[in-house]
Amino acid sequence: MFAWEQCKLSDISEKSYEKNTYNKYSTVLTNSAEYGIVKQRDFFDKDIANSSNISGYYVVRKNYFVYNPRISNQAKFGPINRNKLDESGIMSPLYLVFTVHDIDESFLETLFQTTTWHRFMYQNGDTGARADRFAIKDSTFMSMPIKVPSLEEQHKLALAFQKLDQTITLHEEKKRQLECLKSALLQKMFADENGYPAVRFRGFDEAWKQCKLGDVGQTYTGLSGKSKEDFGHGKARFVTYMNIYSNPVSDLNMVEPIEIDERQNEVQYGDAFFTTSSETPEEVGMASVWTGDEKHTYLNSFCFGYRPISKINPYYLAYMLNSQSLRRKIVILAQGISRYNISKKSVMEIPASLPSAEEQNRIGLIFKDLDQSITLYEHKLELLKRLKSSLLQNMFI
């Protein structure tokens, strides 16, 4: 086992001064913390650089590194990224562009994903006359101390993180595909006023029953008569606003304690909840369905409950209330200027479509399975990112 060698960034790198003379290159690049070095047009959906002055921009060839030494204090430190695009581009002269030698480029790129270099930046950066800006001189930046192992160990470390990043990207893509599928099915699998959905399971062809929400259910209120001191303790629980806002099917763990109060309405399996207020009309009347059966569970005071009087599959109800066709009807009912509200009465007037019990079950099951798969990938991604964060913290000196 060999000790890692101490050196300065300037020992394995050189600042690049190559300018875009005669406007040879026109692809303007952006240094993104999330996506790395990307084309400006792809990142912003437009070019924001001054095309009349790009001759003074720095040329960023493939595998060049880029850092913005003058950023806002709020952002702390901008990312140091490597150009992995298969073409050269240009960047504002505000950026520091440098090349490297005698080091594995992927290893150095991974090292800059750690926060070990932040201490140096804190100690050597300068806010100058602008308290809201952080800056570091190029010469100071290039004197940053770096510890590097042998080239063989560099290659192995870089390869391990590349494989980990590939696994994370694969899981992110699978999760994105499932979310896209869910979004498409929410648009296609629920009937509108014509009584027929655009997509349905084989063997079902009859028109869906048309009704108003108030025809097949009744509303009730959330917690009432409570003060601040009543919350945070007790053997009862209440369903939080954010639980309803965030989940078509309520998270049974997103509840908070409160004292048992027989005067309050207890929620039941299959109840739906609606938020009554939001800052935008698009977010008012968000709905969630409860699938728990624990006693002494109440609803928060900023929502109202809805209990079907006809048997409706709770998972079908959850996703029907979050389908695009029904969400459009709710958004239209939002009233307000700086804050938007919706009434129980107006929600109960919303027309809805109900298929047979068997078709409800099939639709509810497919969305339940989709959400479980999405949640599974979310958990896997969280674990993978935690693993990467831990390795970045512990494998670099």
CSV table of C-alpha atoms in Angstrom, one decimal:
chain,number,residue,atom,x,y,z
A,1,MET,CA,0.0,0.0,0.0
A,2,PHE,CA,1.5,3.3,-1.1
A,3,ALA,CA,0.7,6.8,0.4
A,4,TRP,CA,-1.0,9.3,-1.8
A,5,GLU,CA,1.3,11.9,-3.2
A,6,GLN,CA,0.7,15.6,-2.3
A,7,CYS,CA,0.9,18.1,-5.1
A,8,LYS,CA,-0.7,21.3,-6.4
A,9,LEU,CA,-3.3,21.5,-9.1
A,10,SER,CA,-0.8,23.5,-11.1
A,11,ASP,CA,1.6,20.5,-11.0
A,12,ILE,CA,-0.9,18.4,-13.1
A,13,SER,CA,-2.8,21.1,-15.0
A,14,GLU,CA,-2.4,24.2,-17.1
A,15,LYS,CA,-4.7,27.1,-17.6
A,16,SER,CA,-5.9,27.4,-21.2
A,17,TYR,CA,-5.8,30.8,-22.8
A,18,GLU,CA,-7.1,29.8,-26.3
A,19,LYS,CA,-9.7,32.3,-27.5
A,20,ASN,CA,-12.4,31.8,-30.1
A,21,THR,CA,-10.4,33.8,-32.7
A,22,TYR,CA,-12.4,34.6,-35.9
A,23,ASN,CA,-15.5,33.0,-34.3
A,24,LYS,CA,-14.3,29.5,-35.3
A,25,TYR,CA,-16.6,27.9,-32.8
A,26,SER,CA,-20.3,28.8,-32.2
A,27,THR,CA,-21.5,26.2,-29.7
A,28,VAL,CA,-21.7,28.0,-26.4
A,29,LEU,CA,-21.5,25.8,-23.3
A,30,THR,CA,-22.8,26.0,-19.8
A,31,ASN,CA,-21.3,24.5,-16.6
A,32,SER,CA,-24.3,22.9,-14.8
A,33,ALA,CA,-24.0,21.5,-11.3
A,34,GLU,CA,-26.6,18.8,-12.1
A,35,TYR,CA,-25.7,17.9,-15.7
A,36,GLY,CA,-22.1,18.8,-16.1
A,37,ILE,CA,-20.9,20.7,-19.2
A,38,VAL,CA,-23.8,21.0,-21.6
A,39,LYS,CA,-24.7,23.0,-24.6
A,40,GLN,CA,-26.3,26.3,-23.6
A,41,ARG,CA,-29.1,26.0,-26.1
A,42,ASP,CA,-30.0,22.5,-24.7
A,43,PHE,CA,-29.9,23.8,-21.1
A,44,PHE,CA,-31.9,27.1,-21.6
A,45,ASP,CA,-33.8,26.2,-24.8
A,46,LYS,CA,-32.1,29.2,-26.3
A,47,ASP,CA,-28.8,31.0,-26.8
A,48,ILE,CA,-28.2,33.6,-24.1
A,49,ALA,CA,-24.6,34.6,-25.1
A,50,ASN,CA,-23.9,37.8,-26.9
A,51,SER,CA,-23.2,36.5,-30.4
A,52,SER,CA,-21.3,39.7,-31.3
A,53,ASN,CA,-18.7,39.1,-28.7
A,54,ILE,CA,-18.0,35.3,-28.8
A,55,SER,CA,-14.6,35.9,-30.3
A,56,GLY,CA,-13.4,36.7,-26.8
A,57,TYR,CA,-14.8,33.4,-25.3
A,58,TYR,CA,-12.5,30.6,-24.3
A,59,VAL,CA,-12.3,27.5,-26.4
A,60,VAL,CA,-13.3,24.4,-24.4
A,61,ARG,CA,-12.1,21.2,-26.1
A,62,LYS,CA,-13.0,17.7,-25.2
A,63,ASN,CA,-11.7,16.7,-21.7
A,64,TYR,CA,-10.9,20.3,-20.7
A,65,PHE,CA,-12.0,21.3,-17.2
A,66,VAL,CA,-14.0,24.4,-16.4
A,67,TYR,CA,-14.7,26.3,-13.2
A,68,ASN,CA,-16.4,29.7,-12.5
A,69,PRO,CA,-14.2,31.4,-9.9
A,70,ARG,CA,-16.7,34.3,-9.5
A,71,ILE,CA,-20.1,33.0,-8.2
A,72,SER,CA,-22.7,34.1,-5.6
A,73,ASN,CA,-22.1,33.3,-2.0
A,74,GLN,CA,-25.5,31.7,-1.9
A,75,ALA,CA,-24.3,29.0,-4.3
A,76,LYS,CA,-21.1,28.7,-2.3
A,77,PHE,CA,-18.9,26.9,-4.9
A,78,GLY,CA,-19.7,26.2,-8.5
A,79,PRO,CA,-18.9,22.8,-9.9
A,80,ILE,CA,-15.7,21.9,-11.6
A,81,ASN,CA,-16.6,19.8,-14.6
A,82,ARG,CA,-14.9,18.1,-17.5
A,83,ASN,CA,-16.1,18.6,-21.1
A,84,LYS,CA,-17.2,15.1,-22.1
A,85,LEU,CA,-19.1,16.2,-25.2
A,86,ASP,CA,-17.7,14.9,-28.5
A,87,GLU,CA,-17.1,18.4,-29.8
A,88,SER,CA,-15.4,21.6,-28.8
A,89,GLY,CA,-17.4,24.6,-27.6
A,90,ILE,CA,-16.8,28.0,-26.0
A,91,MET,CA,-17.4,29.6,-22.7
A,92,SER,CA,-17.4,33.1,-21.3
A,93,PRO,CA,-14.0,34.5,-20.2
A,94,LEU,CA,-15.4,34.6,-16.7
A,95,TYR,CA,-14.7,30.9,-16.5
A,96,LEU,CA,-11.4,29.4,-15.7
A,97,VAL,CA,-10.6,26.7,-18.3
A,98,PHE,CA,-7.7,24.3,-17.7
A,99,THR,CA,-6.2,21.1,-19.1
A,100,VAL,CA,-4.6,18.3,-17.1
A,101,HIS,CA,-1.7,15.9,-17.6
A,102,ASP,CA,0.0,13.0,-15.7
A,103,ILE,CA,-3.3,12.2,-14.0
A,104,ASP,CA,-6.4,10.1,-14.9
A,105,GLU,CA,-9.0,12.7,-16.0
A,106,SER,CA,-11.9,10.7,-14.7
A,107,PHE,CA,-10.2,10.3,-11.3
A,108,LEU,CA,-9.7,14.1,-11.1
A,109,GLU,CA,-13.3,14.7,-12.2
A,110,THR,CA,-14.5,12.4,-9.4
A,111,LEU,CA,-12.3,14.1,-6.8
A,112,PHE,CA,-14.0,17.4,-7.7
A,113,GLN,CA,-17.3,15.8,-6.8
A,114,THR,CA,-16.1,15.6,-3.2
A,115,THR,CA,-16.0,18.6,-0.9
A,116,THR,CA,-12.4,18.2,0.2
A,117,TRP,CA,-11.4,21.2,-1.9
A,118,HIS,CA,-14.0,23.5,-0.4
A,119,ARG,CA,-11.9,24.1,2.7
A,120,PHE,CA,-9.1,25.5,0.5
A,121,MET,CA,-11.7,27.7,-1.3
A,122,TYR,CA,-13.1,29.0,2.0
A,123,GLN,CA,-9.6,29.9,3.3
A,124,ASN,CA,-8.3,31.5,0.0
A,125,GLY,CA,-11.5,33.0,-1.6
A,126,ASP,CA,-12.4,36.6,-1.3
A,127,THR,CA,-15.7,38.5,-1.4
A,128,GLY,CA,-13.9,41.8,-2.1
A,129,ALA,CA,-16.2,44.8,-2.3
A,130,ARG,CA,-19.2,42.7,-3.2
A,131,ALA,CA,-20.6,40.9,-0.1
A,132,ASP,CA,-22.9,38.8,-2.3
A,133,ARG,CA,-20.1,37.5,-4.5
A,134,PHE,CA,-17.3,35.0,-4.0
A,135,ALA,CA,-14.2,35.1,-6.0
A,136,ILE,CA,-10.8,33.4,-6.1
A,137,LYS,CA,-7.8,34.4,-8.2
A,138,ASP,CA,-6.8,32.0,-11.0
A,139,SER,CA,-3.3,31.7,-9.6
A,140,THR,CA,-4.6,30.9,-6.2
A,141,PHE,CA,-7.0,28.4,-7.5
A,142,MET,CA,-4.2,26.6,-9.4
A,143,SER,CA,-2.2,26.3,-6.2
A,144,MET,CA,-5.0,24.2,-4.7
A,145,PRO,CA,-3.4,21.2,-2.8
A,146,ILE,CA,-4.4,17.8,-4.3
A,147,LYS,CA,-3.5,14.3,-3.1
A,148,VAL,CA,-3.3,11.6,-5.7
A,149,PRO,CA,-2.6,7.8,-5.6
A,150,SER,CA,-0.7,5.8,-8.2
A,151,LEU,CA,-2.1,5.9,-11.8
A,152,GLU,CA,-3.3,2.3,-11.3
A,153,GLU,CA,-5.3,3.2,-8.2
A,154,GLN,CA,-6.6,6.3,-10.0
A,155,HIS,CA,-7.9,4.1,-12.9
A,156,LYS,CA,-9.6,1.7,-10.5
A,157,LEU,CA,-11.2,4.4,-8.4
A,158,ALA,CA,-12.4,6.2,-11.5
A,159,LEU,CA,-13.8,3.0,-13.0
A,160,ALA,CA,-15.7,2.1,-9.8
A,161,PHE,CA,-17.4,5.5,-9.7
A,162,GLN,CA,-18.2,5.4,-13.4
A,163,LYS,CA,-20.0,2.1,-12.9
A,164,LEU,CA,-21.8,3.5,-9.9
A,165,ASP,CA,-22.9,6.5,-11.9
A,166,GLN,CA,-24.0,4.3,-14.8
A,167,THR,CA,-26.2,2.3,-12.4
A,168,ILE,CA,-27.7,5.5,-11.0
A,169,THR,CA,-28.4,6.8,-14.5
A,170,LEU,CA,-30.0,3.5,-15.4
A,171,HIS,CA,-32.3,3.6,-12.4
A,172,GLU,CA,-33.2,7.2,-13.0
A,173,GLU,CA,-34.1,6.4,-16.6
A,174,LYS,CA,-36.3,3.5,-15.6
A,175,LYS,CA,-38.1,5.6,-13.0
A,176,ARG,CA,-38.6,8.4,-15.6
A,177,GLN,CA,-40.1,5.9,-18.1
A,178,LEU,CA,-42.5,4.6,-15.4
A,179,GLU,CA,-43.5,8.1,-14.5
A,180,CYS,CA,-44.1,8.9,-18.2
A,181,LEU,CA,-46.2,5.7,-18.6
A,182,LYS,CA,-48.3,6.7,-15.5
A,183,SER,CA,-48.8,10.2,-16.8
A,184,ALA,CA,-50.0,8.8,-20.2
A,185,LEU,CA,-52.4,6.3,-18.6
A,186,LEU,CA,-53.8,9.0,-16.3
A,187,GLN,CA,-54.7,10.9,-19.4
A,188,LYS,CA,-56.1,7.9,-21.4
A,189,MET,CA,-57.6,5.4,-19.0
A,190,PHE,CA,-60.4,7.6,-17.5
A,191,ALA,CA,-63.6,8.3,-19.4
A,192,ASP,CA,-64.7,11.9,-20.0
A,193,GLU,CA,-68.3,13.0,-20.6
A,194,ASN,CA,-68.7,10.7,-23.5
A,195,GLY,CA,-68.5,7.7,-21.2
A,196,TYR,CA,-65.6,5.9,-22.9
A,197,PRO,CA,-61.9,6.0,-22.1
A,198,ALA,CA,-59.3,6.2,-24.9
A,199,VAL,CA,-57.5,3.1,-23.5
A,200,ARG,CA,-59.1,0.2,-21.6
A,201,PHE,CA,-58.5,-3.5,-20.9
A,202,ARG,CA,-59.7,-6.1,-23.3
A,203,GLY,CA,-63.1,-7.5,-22.6
A,204,PHE,CA,-64.6,-4.2,-21.4
A,205,ASP,CA,-66.7,-2.2,-23.9
A,206,GLU,CA,-69.8,-0.8,-22.0
A,207,ALA,CA,-70.1,2.9,-21.4
A,208,TRP,CA,-69.2,4.1,-17.9
A,209,LYS,CA,-71.8,5.5,-15.5
A,210,GLN,CA,-72.0,9.2,-15.5
A,211,CYS,CA,-72.7,11.0,-12.2
A,212,LYS,CA,-71.6,13.8,-9.9
A,213,LEU,CA,-69.2,13.2,-7.0
A,214,GLY,CA,-72.0,14.3,-4.7
A,215,ASP,CA,-74.3,11.6,-6.0
A,216,VAL,CA,-72.0,8.8,-4.8
A,217,GLY,CA,-70.4,10.3,-1.7
A,218,GLN,CA,-70.7,12.8,1.2
A,219,THR,CA,-68.3,15.3,2.6
A,220,TYR,CA,-67.1,15.9,6.2
A,221,THR,CA,-64.8,18.4,7.9
A,222,GLY,CA,-61.4,18.0,9.3
A,223,LEU,CA,-60.2,18.9,12.7
A,224,SER,CA,-62.0,21.8,14.4
A,225,GLY,CA,-61.9,23.7,17.6
A,226,LYS,CA,-58.1,23.0,18.1
A,227,SER,CA,-55.4,25.4,19.3
A,228,LYS,CA,-51.6,25.2,18.8
A,229,GLU,CA,-51.2,23.5,22.2
A,230,ASP,CA,-53.4,20.5,21.1
A,231,PHE,CA,-50.9,19.3,18.6
A,232,GLY,CA,-47.7,17.3,18.9
A,233,HIS,CA,-48.8,14.8,21.6
A,234,GLY,CA,-51.5,12.2,22.2
A,235,LYS,CA,-52.5,8.7,21.1
A,236,ALA,CA,-54.6,9.8,18.2
A,237,ARG,CA,-53.2,10.8,14.7
A,238,PHE,CA,-54.2,13.1,12.0
A,239,VAL,CA,-53.4,13.0,8.3
A,240,THR,CA,-51.2,16.0,7.3
A,241,TYR,CA,-51.9,18.5,4.5
A,242,MET,CA,-48.6,17.6,2.8
A,243,ASN,CA,-49.5,13.9,2.8
A,244,ILE,CA,-52.7,14.7,0.8
A,245,TYR,CA,-51.0,17.2,-1.4
A,246,SER,CA,-48.2,14.8,-2.3
A,247,ASN,CA,-49.8,11.4,-2.6
A,248,PRO,CA,-52.7,10.1,-4.7
A,249,VAL,CA,-52.8,7.3,-2.2
A,250,SER,CA,-52.1,8.6,1.3
A,251,ASP,CA,-48.9,7.6,3.0
A,252,LEU,CA,-50.0,5.9,6.2
A,253,ASN,CA,-46.9,7.1,8.0
A,254,MET,CA,-47.3,10.8,7.2
A,255,VAL,CA,-49.5,11.5,10.2
A,256,GLU,CA,-48.8,13.5,13.4
A,257,PRO,CA,-49.9,13.0,17.0
A,258,ILE,CA,-52.9,14.6,18.6
A,259,GLU,CA,-55.1,13.8,21.6
A,260,ILE,CA,-58.1,11.5,21.2
A,261,ASP,CA,-61.3,13.6,20.7
A,262,GLU,CA,-64.5,11.7,20.1
A,263,ARG,CA,-66.1,14.9,18.7
A,264,GLN,CA,-63.9,14.8,15.6
A,265,ASN,CA,-64.6,12.9,12.4
A,266,GLU,CA,-62.5,9.8,12.1
A,267,VAL,CA,-61.3,8.8,8.7
A,268,GLN,CA,-62.1,5.4,7.3
A,269,TYR,CA,-60.7,3.0,4.7
A,270,GLY,CA,-61.6,4.3,1.2
A,271,ASP,CA,-62.2,8.0,2.2
A,272,ALA,CA,-60.9,10.7,-0.1
A,273,PHE,CA,-59.4,14.0,1.1
A,274,PHE,CA,-59.2,17.3,-0.8
A,275,THR,CA,-57.0,20.3,-0.1
A,276,THR,CA,-59.1,23.5,0.0
A,277,SER,CA,-56.5,26.2,-0.6
A,278,SER,CA,-53.3,26.9,-2.5
A,279,GLU,CA,-51.2,29.7,-3.9
A,280,THR,CA,-52.0,28.6,-7.5
A,281,PRO,CA,-55.2,27.3,-9.1
A,282,GLU,CA,-53.3,24.3,-10.5
A,283,GLU,CA,-52.5,23.1,-7.0
A,284,VAL,CA,-55.9,23.6,-5.4
A,285,GLY,CA,-58.2,20.6,-4.7
A,286,MET,CA,-55.4,18.1,-4.6
A,287,ALA,CA,-56.9,14.7,-3.7
A,288,SER,CA,-55.7,11.6,-1.8
A,289,VAL,CA,-57.4,8.4,-0.7
A,290,TRP,CA,-56.9,6.7,2.7
A,291,THR,CA,-56.3,3.0,2.8
A,292,GLY,CA,-55.6,2.6,6.5
A,293,ASP,CA,-58.0,1.2,9.1
A,294,GLU,CA,-56.5,2.4,12.4
A,295,LYS,CA,-58.9,4.0,14.9
A,296,HIS,CA,-58.7,7.5,16.2
A,297,THR,CA,-57.2,8.9,12.9
A,298,TYR,CA,-58.5,12.4,11.9
A,299,LEU,CA,-58.1,14.8,9.0
A,300,ASN,CA,-56.2,18.1,9.3
A,301,SER,CA,-58.2,21.3,9.4
A,302,PHE,CA,-57.0,22.6,6.0
A,303,CYS,CA,-58.7,19.8,4.0
A,304,PHE,CA,-62.1,18.1,3.8
A,305,GLY,CA,-63.0,14.5,3.6
A,306,TYR,CA,-65.2,12.6,1.1
A,307,ARG,CA,-66.8,9.3,1.9
A,308,PRO,CA,-68.3,7.2,-0.9
A,309,ILE,CA,-71.8,5.9,-0.2
A,310,SER,CA,-71.5,3.5,-3.1
A,311,LYS,CA,-68.8,0.9,-3.3
A,312,ILE,CA,-65.8,2.4,-5.2
A,313,ASN,CA,-62.4,0.7,-5.4
A,314,PRO,CA,-60.2,3.1,-3.4
A,315,TYR,CA,-57.3,2.8,-5.8
A,316,TYR,CA,-59.5,3.6,-8.8
A,317,LEU,CA,-60.9,6.5,-6.9
A,318,ALA,CA,-57.4,7.8,-6.0
A,319,TYR,CA,-56.2,7.9,-9.6
A,320,MET,CA,-59.5,9.0,-11.1
A,321,LEU,CA,-59.4,12.1,-8.8
A,322,ASN,CA,-55.9,12.7,-10.0
A,323,SER,CA,-56.6,12.1,-13.7
A,324,GLN,CA,-56.0,15.0,-16.1
A,325,SER,CA,-59.7,15.2,-17.1
A,326,LEU,CA,-60.9,15.6,-13.5
A,327,ARG,CA,-58.0,17.8,-12.5
A,328,ARG,CA,-59.0,20.3,-15.3
A,329,LYS,CA,-62.5,20.4,-13.8
A,330,ILE,CA,-61.2,21.2,-10.3
A,331,VAL,CA,-58.8,23.9,-11.5
A,332,ILE,CA,-61.6,25.8,-13.2
A,333,LEU,CA,-63.4,26.0,-9.9
A,334,ALA,CA,-60.5,27.6,-8.0
A,335,GLN,CA,-61.3,31.2,-6.8
A,336,GLY,CA,-59.1,33.9,-5.5
A,337,ILE,CA,-56.3,36.3,-6.4
A,338,SER,CA,-53.2,36.0,-4.2
A,339,ARG,CA,-54.5,32.7,-2.8
A,340,TYR,CA,-57.0,30.2,-4.4
A,341,ASN,CA,-59.7,28.3,-2.7
A,342,ILE,CA,-62.3,25.7,-3.6
A,343,SER,CA,-65.5,24.8,-1.8
A,344,LYS,CA,-66.9,21.4,-0.9
A,345,LYS,CA,-70.2,22.2,-2.6
A,346,SER,CA,-68.5,23.0,-6.0
A,347,VAL,CA,-66.4,19.8,-5.8
A,348,MET,CA,-69.5,17.7,-5.2
A,349,GLU,CA,-70.9,19.1,-8.5
A,350,ILE,CA,-68.0,17.8,-10.5
A,351,PRO,CA,-69.1,15.1,-13.0
A,352,ALA,CA,-67.3,11.8,-12.8
A,353,SER,CA,-67.4,8.5,-14.6
A,354,LEU,CA,-67.6,5.1,-13.0
A,355,PRO,CA,-67.0,1.8,-14.7
A,356,SER,CA,-68.0,-1.6,-13.4
A,357,ALA,CA,-66.5,-2.9,-10.2
A,358,GLU,CA,-64.3,-5.3,-12.1
A,359,GLU,CA,-62.9,-2.7,-14.4
A,360,GLN,CA,-62.4,-0.3,-11.4
A,361,ASN,CA,-60.3,-3.1,-9.8
A,362,ARG,CA,-58.2,-3.6,-12.9
A,363,ILE,CA,-57.5,0.1,-13.3
A,364,GLY,CA,-56.8,0.6,-9.6
A,365,LEU,CA,-54.4,-2.3,-9.6
A,366,ILE,CA,-52.3,-1.2,-12.6
A,367,PHE,CA,-51.8,2.3,-11.0
A,368,LYS,CA,-51.0,0.7,-7.6
A,369,ASP,CA,-48.4,-1.5,-9.2
A,370,LEU,CA,-46.9,1.5,-11.2
A,371,ASP,CA,-46.6,3.6,-8.0
A,372,GLN,CA,-45.0,0.7,-6.1
A,373,SER,CA,-42.5,0.2,-8.9
A,374,ILE,CA,-41.7,4.0,-9.0
A,375,THR,CA,-41.3,4.0,-5.2
A,376,LEU,CA,-39.0,1.0,-5.5
A,377,TYR,CA,-36.7,2.8,-7.9
A,378,GLU,CA,-36.8,5.9,-5.7
A,379,HIS,CA,-35.6,3.9,-2.8
A,380,LYS,CA,-32.9,2.2,-4.9
A,381,LEU,CA,-31.7,5.6,-6.1
A,382,GLU,CA,-31.6,7.0,-2.6
A,383,LEU,CA,-29.5,4.1,-1.4
A,384,LEU,CA,-27.2,4.4,-4.5
A,385,LYS,CA,-26.7,8.1,-4.0
A,386,ARG,CA,-26.0,7.6,-0.3
A,387,LEU,CA,-23.5,5.0,-1.1
A,388,LYS,CA,-21.8,7.3,-3.6
A,389,SER,CA,-21.8,10.2,-1.1
A,390,SER,CA,-20.3,7.9,1.5
A,391,LEU,CA,-17.6,6.6,-0.8
A,392,LEU,CA,-16.7,10.1,-2.0
A,393,GLN,CA,-16.3,11.2,1.6
A,394,ASN,CA,-14.2,8.2,2.7
A,395,MET,CA,-12.2,7.1,-0.3
A,396,PHE,CA,-10.5,10.4,-1.0
A,397,ILE,CA,-7.9,11.9,1.3
